[in-house]
Short mmCIF file of N, CA and C in Angstrom, two decimals:
data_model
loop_
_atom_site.label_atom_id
_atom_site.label_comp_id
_atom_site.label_asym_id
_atom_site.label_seq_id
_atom_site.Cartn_x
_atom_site.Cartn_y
_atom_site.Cartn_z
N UNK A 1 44.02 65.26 18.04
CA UNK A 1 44.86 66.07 17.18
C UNK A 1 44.16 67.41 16.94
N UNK A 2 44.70 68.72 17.20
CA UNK A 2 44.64 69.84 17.05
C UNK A 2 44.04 69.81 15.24
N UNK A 3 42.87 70.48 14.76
CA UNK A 3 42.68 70.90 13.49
C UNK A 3 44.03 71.62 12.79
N UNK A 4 44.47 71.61 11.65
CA UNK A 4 45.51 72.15 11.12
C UNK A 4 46.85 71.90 11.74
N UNK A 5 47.04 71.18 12.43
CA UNK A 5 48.43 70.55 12.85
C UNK A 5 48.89 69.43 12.75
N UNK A 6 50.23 69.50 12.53
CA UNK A 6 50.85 67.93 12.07
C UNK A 6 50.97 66.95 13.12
N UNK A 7 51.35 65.62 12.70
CA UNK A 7 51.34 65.22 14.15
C UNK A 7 52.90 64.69 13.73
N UNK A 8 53.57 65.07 12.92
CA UNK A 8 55.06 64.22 12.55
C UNK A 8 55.72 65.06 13.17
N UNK A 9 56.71 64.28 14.02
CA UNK A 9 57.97 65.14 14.99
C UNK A 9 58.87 65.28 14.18
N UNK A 10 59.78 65.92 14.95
CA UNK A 10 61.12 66.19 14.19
C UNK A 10 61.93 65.81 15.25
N UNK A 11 63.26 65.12 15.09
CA UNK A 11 64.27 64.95 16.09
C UNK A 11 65.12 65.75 16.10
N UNK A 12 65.71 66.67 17.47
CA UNK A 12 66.84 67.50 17.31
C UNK A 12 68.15 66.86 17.80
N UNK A 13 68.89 67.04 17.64
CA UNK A 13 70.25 66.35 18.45
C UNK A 13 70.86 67.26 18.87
N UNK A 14 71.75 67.53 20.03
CA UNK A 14 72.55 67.91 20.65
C UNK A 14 73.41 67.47 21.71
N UNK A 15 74.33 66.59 20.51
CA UNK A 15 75.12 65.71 21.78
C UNK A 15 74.14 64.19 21.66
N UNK A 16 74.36 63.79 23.35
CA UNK A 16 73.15 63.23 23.97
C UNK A 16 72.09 63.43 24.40
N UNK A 17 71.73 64.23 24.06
CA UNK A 17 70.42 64.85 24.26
C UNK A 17 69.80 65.24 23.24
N UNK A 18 68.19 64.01 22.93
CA UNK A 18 67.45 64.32 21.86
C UNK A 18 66.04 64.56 22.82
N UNK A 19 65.21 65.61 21.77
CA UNK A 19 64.15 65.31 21.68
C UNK A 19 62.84 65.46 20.94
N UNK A 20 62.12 65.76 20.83
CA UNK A 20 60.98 65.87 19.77
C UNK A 20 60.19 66.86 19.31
N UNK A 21 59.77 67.84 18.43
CA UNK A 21 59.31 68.55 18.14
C UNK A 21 58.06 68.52 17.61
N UNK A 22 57.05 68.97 17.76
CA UNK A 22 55.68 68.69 16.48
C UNK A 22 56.02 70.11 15.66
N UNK A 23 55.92 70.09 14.29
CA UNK A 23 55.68 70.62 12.99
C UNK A 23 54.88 71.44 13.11
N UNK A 24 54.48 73.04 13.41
CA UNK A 24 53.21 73.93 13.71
C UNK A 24 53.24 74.87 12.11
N UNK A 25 52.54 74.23 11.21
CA UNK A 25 52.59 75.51 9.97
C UNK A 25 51.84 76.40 10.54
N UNK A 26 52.32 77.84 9.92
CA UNK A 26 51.95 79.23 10.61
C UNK A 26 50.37 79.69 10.55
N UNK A 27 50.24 80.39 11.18
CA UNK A 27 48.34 80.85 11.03
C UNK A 27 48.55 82.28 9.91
N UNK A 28 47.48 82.35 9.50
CA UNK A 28 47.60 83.27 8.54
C UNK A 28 46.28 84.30 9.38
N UNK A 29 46.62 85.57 9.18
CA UNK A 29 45.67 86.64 9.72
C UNK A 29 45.16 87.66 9.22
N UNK A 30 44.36 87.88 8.36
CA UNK A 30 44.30 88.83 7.31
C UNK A 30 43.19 90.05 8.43
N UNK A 31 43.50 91.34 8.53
CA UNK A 31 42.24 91.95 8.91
C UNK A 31 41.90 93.59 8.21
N UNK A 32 40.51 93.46 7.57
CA UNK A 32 40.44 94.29 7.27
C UNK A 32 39.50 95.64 7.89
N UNK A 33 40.37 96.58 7.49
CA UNK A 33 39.36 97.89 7.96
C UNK A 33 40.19 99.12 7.76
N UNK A 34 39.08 99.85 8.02
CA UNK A 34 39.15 101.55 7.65
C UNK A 34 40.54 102.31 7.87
N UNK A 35 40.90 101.76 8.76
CA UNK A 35 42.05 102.54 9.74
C UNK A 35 43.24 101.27 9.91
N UNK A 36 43.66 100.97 9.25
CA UNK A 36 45.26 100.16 9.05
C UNK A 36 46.14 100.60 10.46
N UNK A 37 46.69 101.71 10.07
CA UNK A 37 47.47 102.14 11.48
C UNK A 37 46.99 101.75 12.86
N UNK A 38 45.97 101.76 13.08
CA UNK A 38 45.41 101.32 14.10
C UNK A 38 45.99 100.25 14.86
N UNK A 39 45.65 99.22 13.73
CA UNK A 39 46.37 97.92 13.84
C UNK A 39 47.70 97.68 14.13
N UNK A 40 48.28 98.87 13.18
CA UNK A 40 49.97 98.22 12.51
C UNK A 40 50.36 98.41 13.88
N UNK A 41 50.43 99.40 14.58
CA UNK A 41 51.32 99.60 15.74
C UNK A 41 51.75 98.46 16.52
N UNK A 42 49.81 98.21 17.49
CA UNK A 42 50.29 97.45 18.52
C UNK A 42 50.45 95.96 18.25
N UNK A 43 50.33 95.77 16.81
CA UNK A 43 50.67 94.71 16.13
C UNK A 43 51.77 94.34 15.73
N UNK A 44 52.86 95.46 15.97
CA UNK A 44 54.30 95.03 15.64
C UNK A 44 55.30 95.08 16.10
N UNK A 45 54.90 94.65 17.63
CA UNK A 45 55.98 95.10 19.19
C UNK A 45 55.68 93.99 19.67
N UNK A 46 56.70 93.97 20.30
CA UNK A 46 56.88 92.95 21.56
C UNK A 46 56.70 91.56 21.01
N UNK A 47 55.99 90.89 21.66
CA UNK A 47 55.44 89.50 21.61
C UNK A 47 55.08 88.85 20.03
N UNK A 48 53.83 89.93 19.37
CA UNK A 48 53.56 89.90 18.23
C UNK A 48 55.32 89.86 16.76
N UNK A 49 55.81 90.84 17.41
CA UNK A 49 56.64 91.48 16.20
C UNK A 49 57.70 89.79 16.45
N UNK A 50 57.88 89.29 17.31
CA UNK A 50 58.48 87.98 17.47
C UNK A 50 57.76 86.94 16.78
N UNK A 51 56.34 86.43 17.13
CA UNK A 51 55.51 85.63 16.32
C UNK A 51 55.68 85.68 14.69
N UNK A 52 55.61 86.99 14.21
CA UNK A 52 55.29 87.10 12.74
C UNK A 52 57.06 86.95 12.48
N UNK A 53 58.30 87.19 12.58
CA UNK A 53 59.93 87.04 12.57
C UNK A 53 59.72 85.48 12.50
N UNK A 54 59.36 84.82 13.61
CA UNK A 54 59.64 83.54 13.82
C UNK A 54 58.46 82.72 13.41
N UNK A 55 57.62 83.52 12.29
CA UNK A 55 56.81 82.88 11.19
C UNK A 55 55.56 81.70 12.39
N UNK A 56 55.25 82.16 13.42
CA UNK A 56 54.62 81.39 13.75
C UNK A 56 53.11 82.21 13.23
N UNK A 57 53.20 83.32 12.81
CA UNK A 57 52.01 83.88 12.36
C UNK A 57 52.10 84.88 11.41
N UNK A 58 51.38 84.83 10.17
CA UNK A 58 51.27 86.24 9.08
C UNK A 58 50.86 86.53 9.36
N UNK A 59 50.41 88.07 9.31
CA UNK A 59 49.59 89.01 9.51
C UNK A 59 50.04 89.67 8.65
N UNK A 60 48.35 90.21 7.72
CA UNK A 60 47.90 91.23 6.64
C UNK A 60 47.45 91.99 6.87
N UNK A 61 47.16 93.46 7.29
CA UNK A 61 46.68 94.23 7.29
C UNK A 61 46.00 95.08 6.29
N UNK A 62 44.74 95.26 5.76
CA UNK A 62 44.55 95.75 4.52
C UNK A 62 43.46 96.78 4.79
N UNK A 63 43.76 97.81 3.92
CA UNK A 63 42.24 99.19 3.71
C UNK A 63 41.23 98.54 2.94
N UNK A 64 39.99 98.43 3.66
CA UNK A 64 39.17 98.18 2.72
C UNK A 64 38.87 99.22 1.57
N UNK A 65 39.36 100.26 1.98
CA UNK A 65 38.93 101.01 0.40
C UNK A 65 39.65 100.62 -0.86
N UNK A 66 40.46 99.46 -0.68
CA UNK A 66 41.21 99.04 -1.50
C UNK A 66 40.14 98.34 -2.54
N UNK A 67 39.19 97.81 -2.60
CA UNK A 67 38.62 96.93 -2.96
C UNK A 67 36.71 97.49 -3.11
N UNK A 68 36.63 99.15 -3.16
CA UNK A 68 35.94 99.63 -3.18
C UNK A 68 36.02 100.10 -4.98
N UNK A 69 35.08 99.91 -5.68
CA UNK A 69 35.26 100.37 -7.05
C UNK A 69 35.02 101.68 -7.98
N UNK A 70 34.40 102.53 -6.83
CA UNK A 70 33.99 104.11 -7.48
C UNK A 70 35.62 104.89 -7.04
N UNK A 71 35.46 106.50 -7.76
CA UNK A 71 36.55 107.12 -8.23
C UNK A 71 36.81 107.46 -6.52
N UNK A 72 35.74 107.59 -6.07
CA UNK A 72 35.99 108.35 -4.38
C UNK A 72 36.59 107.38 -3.22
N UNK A 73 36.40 105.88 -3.95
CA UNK A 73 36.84 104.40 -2.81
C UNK A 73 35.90 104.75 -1.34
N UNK A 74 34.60 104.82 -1.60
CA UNK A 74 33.50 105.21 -0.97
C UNK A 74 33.34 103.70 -0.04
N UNK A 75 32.91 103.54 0.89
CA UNK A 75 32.44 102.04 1.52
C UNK A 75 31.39 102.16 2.27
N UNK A 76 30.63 103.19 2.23
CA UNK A 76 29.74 103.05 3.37
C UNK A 76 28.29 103.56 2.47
N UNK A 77 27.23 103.77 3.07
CA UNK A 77 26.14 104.08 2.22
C UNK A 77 24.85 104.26 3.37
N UNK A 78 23.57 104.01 3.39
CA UNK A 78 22.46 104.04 4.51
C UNK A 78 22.28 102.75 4.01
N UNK A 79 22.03 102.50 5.50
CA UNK A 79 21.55 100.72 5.37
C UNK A 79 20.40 100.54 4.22
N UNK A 80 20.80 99.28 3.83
CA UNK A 80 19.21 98.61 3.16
C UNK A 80 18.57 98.18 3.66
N UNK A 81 17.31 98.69 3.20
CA UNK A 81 16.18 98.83 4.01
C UNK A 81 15.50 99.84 4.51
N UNK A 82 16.25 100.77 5.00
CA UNK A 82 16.00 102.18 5.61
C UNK A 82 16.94 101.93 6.75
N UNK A 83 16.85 102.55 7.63
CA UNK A 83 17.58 103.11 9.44
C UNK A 83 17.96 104.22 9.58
N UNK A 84 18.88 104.21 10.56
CA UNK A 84 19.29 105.49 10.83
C UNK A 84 20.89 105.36 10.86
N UNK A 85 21.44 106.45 10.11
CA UNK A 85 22.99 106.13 10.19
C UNK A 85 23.45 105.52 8.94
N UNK A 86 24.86 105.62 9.04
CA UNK A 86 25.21 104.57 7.80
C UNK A 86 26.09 103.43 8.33
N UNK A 87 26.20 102.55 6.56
CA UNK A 87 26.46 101.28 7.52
C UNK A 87 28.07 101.08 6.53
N UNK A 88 28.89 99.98 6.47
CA UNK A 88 29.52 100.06 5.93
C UNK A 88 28.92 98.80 4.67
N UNK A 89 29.35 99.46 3.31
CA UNK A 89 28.79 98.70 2.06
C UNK A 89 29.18 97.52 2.15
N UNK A 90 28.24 96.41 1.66
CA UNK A 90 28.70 94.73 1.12
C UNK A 90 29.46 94.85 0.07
N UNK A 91 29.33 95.39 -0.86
CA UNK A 91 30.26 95.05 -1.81
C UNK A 91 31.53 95.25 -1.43
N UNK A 92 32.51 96.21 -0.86
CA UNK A 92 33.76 95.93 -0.93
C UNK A 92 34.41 94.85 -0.23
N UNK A 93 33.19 94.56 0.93
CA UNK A 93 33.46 93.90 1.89
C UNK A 93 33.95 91.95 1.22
N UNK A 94 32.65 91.84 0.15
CA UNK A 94 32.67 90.90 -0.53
C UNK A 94 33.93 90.52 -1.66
N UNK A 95 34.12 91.72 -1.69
CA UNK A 95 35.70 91.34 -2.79
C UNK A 95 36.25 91.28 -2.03
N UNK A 96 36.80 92.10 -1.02
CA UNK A 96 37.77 91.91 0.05
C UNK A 96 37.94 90.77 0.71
N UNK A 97 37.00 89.42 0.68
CA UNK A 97 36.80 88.45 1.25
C UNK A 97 37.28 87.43 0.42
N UNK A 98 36.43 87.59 -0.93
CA UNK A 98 36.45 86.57 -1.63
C UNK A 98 37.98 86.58 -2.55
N UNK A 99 38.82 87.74 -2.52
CA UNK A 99 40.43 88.34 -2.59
C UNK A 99 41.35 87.17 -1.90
N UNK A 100 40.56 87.69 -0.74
CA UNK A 100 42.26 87.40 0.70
C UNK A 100 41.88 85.59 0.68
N UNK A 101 40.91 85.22 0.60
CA UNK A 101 40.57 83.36 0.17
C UNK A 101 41.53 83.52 -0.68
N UNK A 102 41.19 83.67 -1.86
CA UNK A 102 41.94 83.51 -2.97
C UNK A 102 43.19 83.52 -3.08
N UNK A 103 43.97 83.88 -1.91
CA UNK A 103 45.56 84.29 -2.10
C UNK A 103 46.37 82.61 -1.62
N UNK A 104 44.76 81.51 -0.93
CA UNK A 104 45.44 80.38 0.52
C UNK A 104 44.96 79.42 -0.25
N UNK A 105 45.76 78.80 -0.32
CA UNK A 105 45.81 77.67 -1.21
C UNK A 105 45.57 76.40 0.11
N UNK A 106 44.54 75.60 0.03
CA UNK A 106 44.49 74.41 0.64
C UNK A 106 44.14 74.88 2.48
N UNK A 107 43.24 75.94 2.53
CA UNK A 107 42.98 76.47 3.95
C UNK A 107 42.13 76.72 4.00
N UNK A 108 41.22 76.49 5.25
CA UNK A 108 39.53 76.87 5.38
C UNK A 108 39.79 78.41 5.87
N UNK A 109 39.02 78.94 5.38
CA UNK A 109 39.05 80.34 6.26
C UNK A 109 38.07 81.04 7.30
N UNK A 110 38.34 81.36 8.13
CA UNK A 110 36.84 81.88 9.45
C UNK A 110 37.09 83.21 9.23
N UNK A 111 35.94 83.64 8.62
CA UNK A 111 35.44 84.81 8.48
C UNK A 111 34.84 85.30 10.04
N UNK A 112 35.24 86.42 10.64
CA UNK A 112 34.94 86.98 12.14
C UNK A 112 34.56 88.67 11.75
N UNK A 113 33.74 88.42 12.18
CA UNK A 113 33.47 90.77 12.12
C UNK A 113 33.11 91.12 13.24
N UNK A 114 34.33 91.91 13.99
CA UNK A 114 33.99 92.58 14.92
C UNK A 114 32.59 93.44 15.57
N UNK A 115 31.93 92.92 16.74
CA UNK A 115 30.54 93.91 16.15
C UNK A 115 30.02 93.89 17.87
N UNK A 116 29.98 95.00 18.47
CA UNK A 116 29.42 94.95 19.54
C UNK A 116 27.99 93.97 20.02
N UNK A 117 27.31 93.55 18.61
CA UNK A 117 26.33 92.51 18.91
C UNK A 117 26.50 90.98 18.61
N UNK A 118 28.45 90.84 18.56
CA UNK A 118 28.60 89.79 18.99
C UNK A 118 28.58 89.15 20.38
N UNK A 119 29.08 87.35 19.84
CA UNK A 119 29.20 87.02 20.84
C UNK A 119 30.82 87.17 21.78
N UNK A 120 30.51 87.17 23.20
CA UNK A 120 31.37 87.69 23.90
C UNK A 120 32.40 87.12 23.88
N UNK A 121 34.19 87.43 23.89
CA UNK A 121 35.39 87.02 23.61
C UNK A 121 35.76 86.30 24.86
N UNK A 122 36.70 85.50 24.74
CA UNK A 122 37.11 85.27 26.36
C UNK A 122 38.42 84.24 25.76
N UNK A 123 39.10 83.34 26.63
CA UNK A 123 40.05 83.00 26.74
C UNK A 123 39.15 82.00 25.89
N UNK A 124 38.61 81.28 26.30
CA UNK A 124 38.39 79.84 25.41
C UNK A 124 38.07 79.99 24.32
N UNK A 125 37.60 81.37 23.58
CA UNK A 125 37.34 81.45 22.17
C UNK A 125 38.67 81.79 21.32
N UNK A 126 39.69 82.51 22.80
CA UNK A 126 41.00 82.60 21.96
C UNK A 126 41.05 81.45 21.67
N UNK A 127 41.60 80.79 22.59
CA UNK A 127 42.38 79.03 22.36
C UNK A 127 41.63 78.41 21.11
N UNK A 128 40.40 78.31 20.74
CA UNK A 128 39.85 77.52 19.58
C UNK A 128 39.87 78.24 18.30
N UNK A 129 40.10 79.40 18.48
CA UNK A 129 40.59 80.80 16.97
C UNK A 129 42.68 80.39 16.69
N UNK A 130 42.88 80.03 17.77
CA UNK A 130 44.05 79.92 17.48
C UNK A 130 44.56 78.81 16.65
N UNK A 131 43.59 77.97 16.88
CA UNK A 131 43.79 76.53 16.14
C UNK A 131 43.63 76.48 14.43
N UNK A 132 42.58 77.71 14.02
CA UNK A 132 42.39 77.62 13.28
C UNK A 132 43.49 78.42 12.36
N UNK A 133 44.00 77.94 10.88
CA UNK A 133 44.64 77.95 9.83
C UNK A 133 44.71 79.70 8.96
N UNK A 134 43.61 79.98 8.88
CA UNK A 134 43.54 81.56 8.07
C UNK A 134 42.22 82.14 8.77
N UNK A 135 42.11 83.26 9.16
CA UNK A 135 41.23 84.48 10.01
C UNK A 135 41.12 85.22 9.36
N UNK A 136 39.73 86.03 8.77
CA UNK A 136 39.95 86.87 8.00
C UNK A 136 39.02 88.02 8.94
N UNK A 137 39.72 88.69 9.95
CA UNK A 137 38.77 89.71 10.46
C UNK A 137 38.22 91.08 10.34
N UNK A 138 36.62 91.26 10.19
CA UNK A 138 36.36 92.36 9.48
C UNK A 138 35.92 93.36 10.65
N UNK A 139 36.37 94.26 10.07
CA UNK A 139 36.38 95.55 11.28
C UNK A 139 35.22 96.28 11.39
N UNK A 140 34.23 96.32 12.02
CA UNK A 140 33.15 97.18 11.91
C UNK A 140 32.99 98.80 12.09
N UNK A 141 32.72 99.68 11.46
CA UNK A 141 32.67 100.94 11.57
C UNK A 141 30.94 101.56 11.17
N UNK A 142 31.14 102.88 11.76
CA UNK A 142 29.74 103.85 11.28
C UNK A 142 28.41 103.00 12.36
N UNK A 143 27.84 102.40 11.44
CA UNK A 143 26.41 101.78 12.58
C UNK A 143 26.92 100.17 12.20
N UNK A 144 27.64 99.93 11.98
CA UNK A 144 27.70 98.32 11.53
C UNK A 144 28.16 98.36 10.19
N UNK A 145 28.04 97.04 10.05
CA UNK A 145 27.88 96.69 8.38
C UNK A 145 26.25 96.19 7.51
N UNK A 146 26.24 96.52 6.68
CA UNK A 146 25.47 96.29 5.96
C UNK A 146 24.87 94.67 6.54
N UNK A 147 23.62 94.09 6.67
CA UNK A 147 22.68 93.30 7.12
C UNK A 147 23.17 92.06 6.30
N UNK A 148 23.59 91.93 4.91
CA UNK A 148 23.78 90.98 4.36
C UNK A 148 24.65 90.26 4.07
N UNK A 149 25.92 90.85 4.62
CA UNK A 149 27.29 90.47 4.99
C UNK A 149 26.63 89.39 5.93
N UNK A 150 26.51 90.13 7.56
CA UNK A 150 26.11 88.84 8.14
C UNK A 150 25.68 87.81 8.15
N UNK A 151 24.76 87.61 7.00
CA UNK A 151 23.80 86.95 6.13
C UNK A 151 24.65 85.58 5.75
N UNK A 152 25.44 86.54 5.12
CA UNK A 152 26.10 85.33 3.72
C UNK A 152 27.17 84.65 4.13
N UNK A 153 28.12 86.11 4.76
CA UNK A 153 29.86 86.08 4.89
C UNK A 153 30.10 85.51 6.15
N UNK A 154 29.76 85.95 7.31
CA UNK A 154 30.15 86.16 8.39
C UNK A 154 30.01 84.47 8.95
N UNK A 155 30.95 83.60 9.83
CA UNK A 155 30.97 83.10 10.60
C UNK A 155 30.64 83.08 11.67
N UNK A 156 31.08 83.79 12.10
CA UNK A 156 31.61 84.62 13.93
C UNK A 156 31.32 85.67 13.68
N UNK A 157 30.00 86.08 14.98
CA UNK A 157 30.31 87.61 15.32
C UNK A 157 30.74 87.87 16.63
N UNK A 158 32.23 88.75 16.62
CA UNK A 158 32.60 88.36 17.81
C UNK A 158 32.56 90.07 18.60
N UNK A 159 32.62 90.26 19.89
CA UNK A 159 32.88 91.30 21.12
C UNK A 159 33.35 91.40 21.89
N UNK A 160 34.06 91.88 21.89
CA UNK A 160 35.58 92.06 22.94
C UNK A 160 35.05 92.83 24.53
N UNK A 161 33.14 93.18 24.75
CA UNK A 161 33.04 93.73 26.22
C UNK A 161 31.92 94.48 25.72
N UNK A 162 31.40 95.32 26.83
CA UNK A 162 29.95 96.04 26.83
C UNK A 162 30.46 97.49 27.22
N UNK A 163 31.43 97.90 25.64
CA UNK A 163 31.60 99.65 26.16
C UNK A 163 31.76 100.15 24.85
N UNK A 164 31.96 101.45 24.33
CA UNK A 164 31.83 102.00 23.29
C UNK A 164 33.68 102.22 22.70
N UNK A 165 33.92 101.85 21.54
CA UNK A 165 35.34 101.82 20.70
C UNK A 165 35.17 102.63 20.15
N UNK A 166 36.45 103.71 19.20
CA UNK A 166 36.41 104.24 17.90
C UNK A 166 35.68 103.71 17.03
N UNK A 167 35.98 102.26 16.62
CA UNK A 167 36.01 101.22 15.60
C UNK A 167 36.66 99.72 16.11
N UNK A 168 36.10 98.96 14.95
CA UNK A 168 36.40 97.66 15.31
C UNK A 168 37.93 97.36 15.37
N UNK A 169 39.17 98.21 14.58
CA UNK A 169 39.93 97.97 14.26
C UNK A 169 41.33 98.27 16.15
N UNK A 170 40.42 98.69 16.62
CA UNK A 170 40.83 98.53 18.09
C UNK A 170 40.53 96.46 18.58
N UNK A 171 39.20 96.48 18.40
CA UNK A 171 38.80 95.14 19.09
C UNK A 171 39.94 94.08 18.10
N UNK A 172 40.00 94.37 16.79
CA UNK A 172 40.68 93.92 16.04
C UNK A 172 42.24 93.00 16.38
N UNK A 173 42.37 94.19 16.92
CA UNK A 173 44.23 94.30 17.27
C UNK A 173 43.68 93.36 18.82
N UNK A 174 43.26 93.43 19.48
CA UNK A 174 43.21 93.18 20.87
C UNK A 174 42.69 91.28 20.73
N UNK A 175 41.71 91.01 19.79
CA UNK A 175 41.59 89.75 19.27
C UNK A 175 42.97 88.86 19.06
N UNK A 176 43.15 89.34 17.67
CA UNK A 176 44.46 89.40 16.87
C UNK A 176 45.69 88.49 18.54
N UNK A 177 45.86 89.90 19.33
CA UNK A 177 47.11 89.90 20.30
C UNK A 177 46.54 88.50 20.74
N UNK A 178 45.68 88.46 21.56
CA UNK A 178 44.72 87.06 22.54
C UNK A 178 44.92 85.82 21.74
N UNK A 179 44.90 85.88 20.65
CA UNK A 179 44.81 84.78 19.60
C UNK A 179 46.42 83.81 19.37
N UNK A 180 47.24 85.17 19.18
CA UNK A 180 48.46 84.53 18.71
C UNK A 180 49.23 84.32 19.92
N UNK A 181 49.23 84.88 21.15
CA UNK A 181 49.57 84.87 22.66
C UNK A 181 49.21 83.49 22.74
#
């Protein structure tokens, strides 16, 4: 039995002709990052814009500056520790997490952050992401995220290839598509 799936059929009738259905409650997809639009587009055509209609999948799209608490909705800062560059802050990242849980009543959630020093994507990591119930994927920008996200939050660090993006919120959408496909 598939994690998060029913195993009770449903009978349809038509006529003489029955047959059986399994029960699929929908996946939930929350992803956050800098650049929303990014996402919304190729997230709401074709294939996708059918999935989320025919409720086989939510999808949330959210700004993390939503969940940033100074007057400027600032998210980024220089790593802790020292480095070079900036990284994007834990804290919003951490409300933003511990938020979108909070909304799923009775669902484990896999926390995933996009990050070129993940591990590499492929078909079989779709198929076993798909199984799972609520995704909450975090978009990486600037030099990364902050060291302690990974630490605490992160499940999965995942990478969609060995080349340079805008931002995560590209790998995002391209996950996302692989997943619900």
């Amino acid at each position: 039995m598939l994690s998060g799936f029913g195993e009770a059929p449903y009978t349809l009738g038509g006529g003489r002709l029955m047959f059986s259905v399994r029960c699929f409650p929908s996946m939930r997809i929350d992803i956050v990052t800098l650049f929303p639009e990014i996402c919304r587009a190729p997230l709401s055509e074709s294939i996708m814009k059918r999935a989320q209609e025919n409720r086989i999948v939510e999808l949330h799209i959210h700004n993390l500056r939503d969940w940033a608490t100074d007057k400027h909705h600032v998210v980024d800062d220089a790593p802790f520790g020292g480095g070079q560059g900036m990284v994007m802050k834990p804290e919003p990242i951490f409300a933003a997490v511990e938020d979108l849980k909070s909304q799923i009543a009775n669902r484990k959630s896999q926390i995933l952050l996009m990050s070129p020093a993940g591990r590499r994507f492929d078909q079989e990591m779709a198929q076993q992401l798909s199984q799972e119930s609520h995704l909450i994927i975090i978009s990486g920008h600037y030099e990364g995220v902050d060291h302690r996200v990974i630490e605490h939050l992160i499940d999965l660090e995942i990478s969609i290839g060995d080349y340079v993006l805008t931002n995560g919120a590209i790998a995002a959408g391209v996950l996302v598509d692989s997943v619900v496909r």
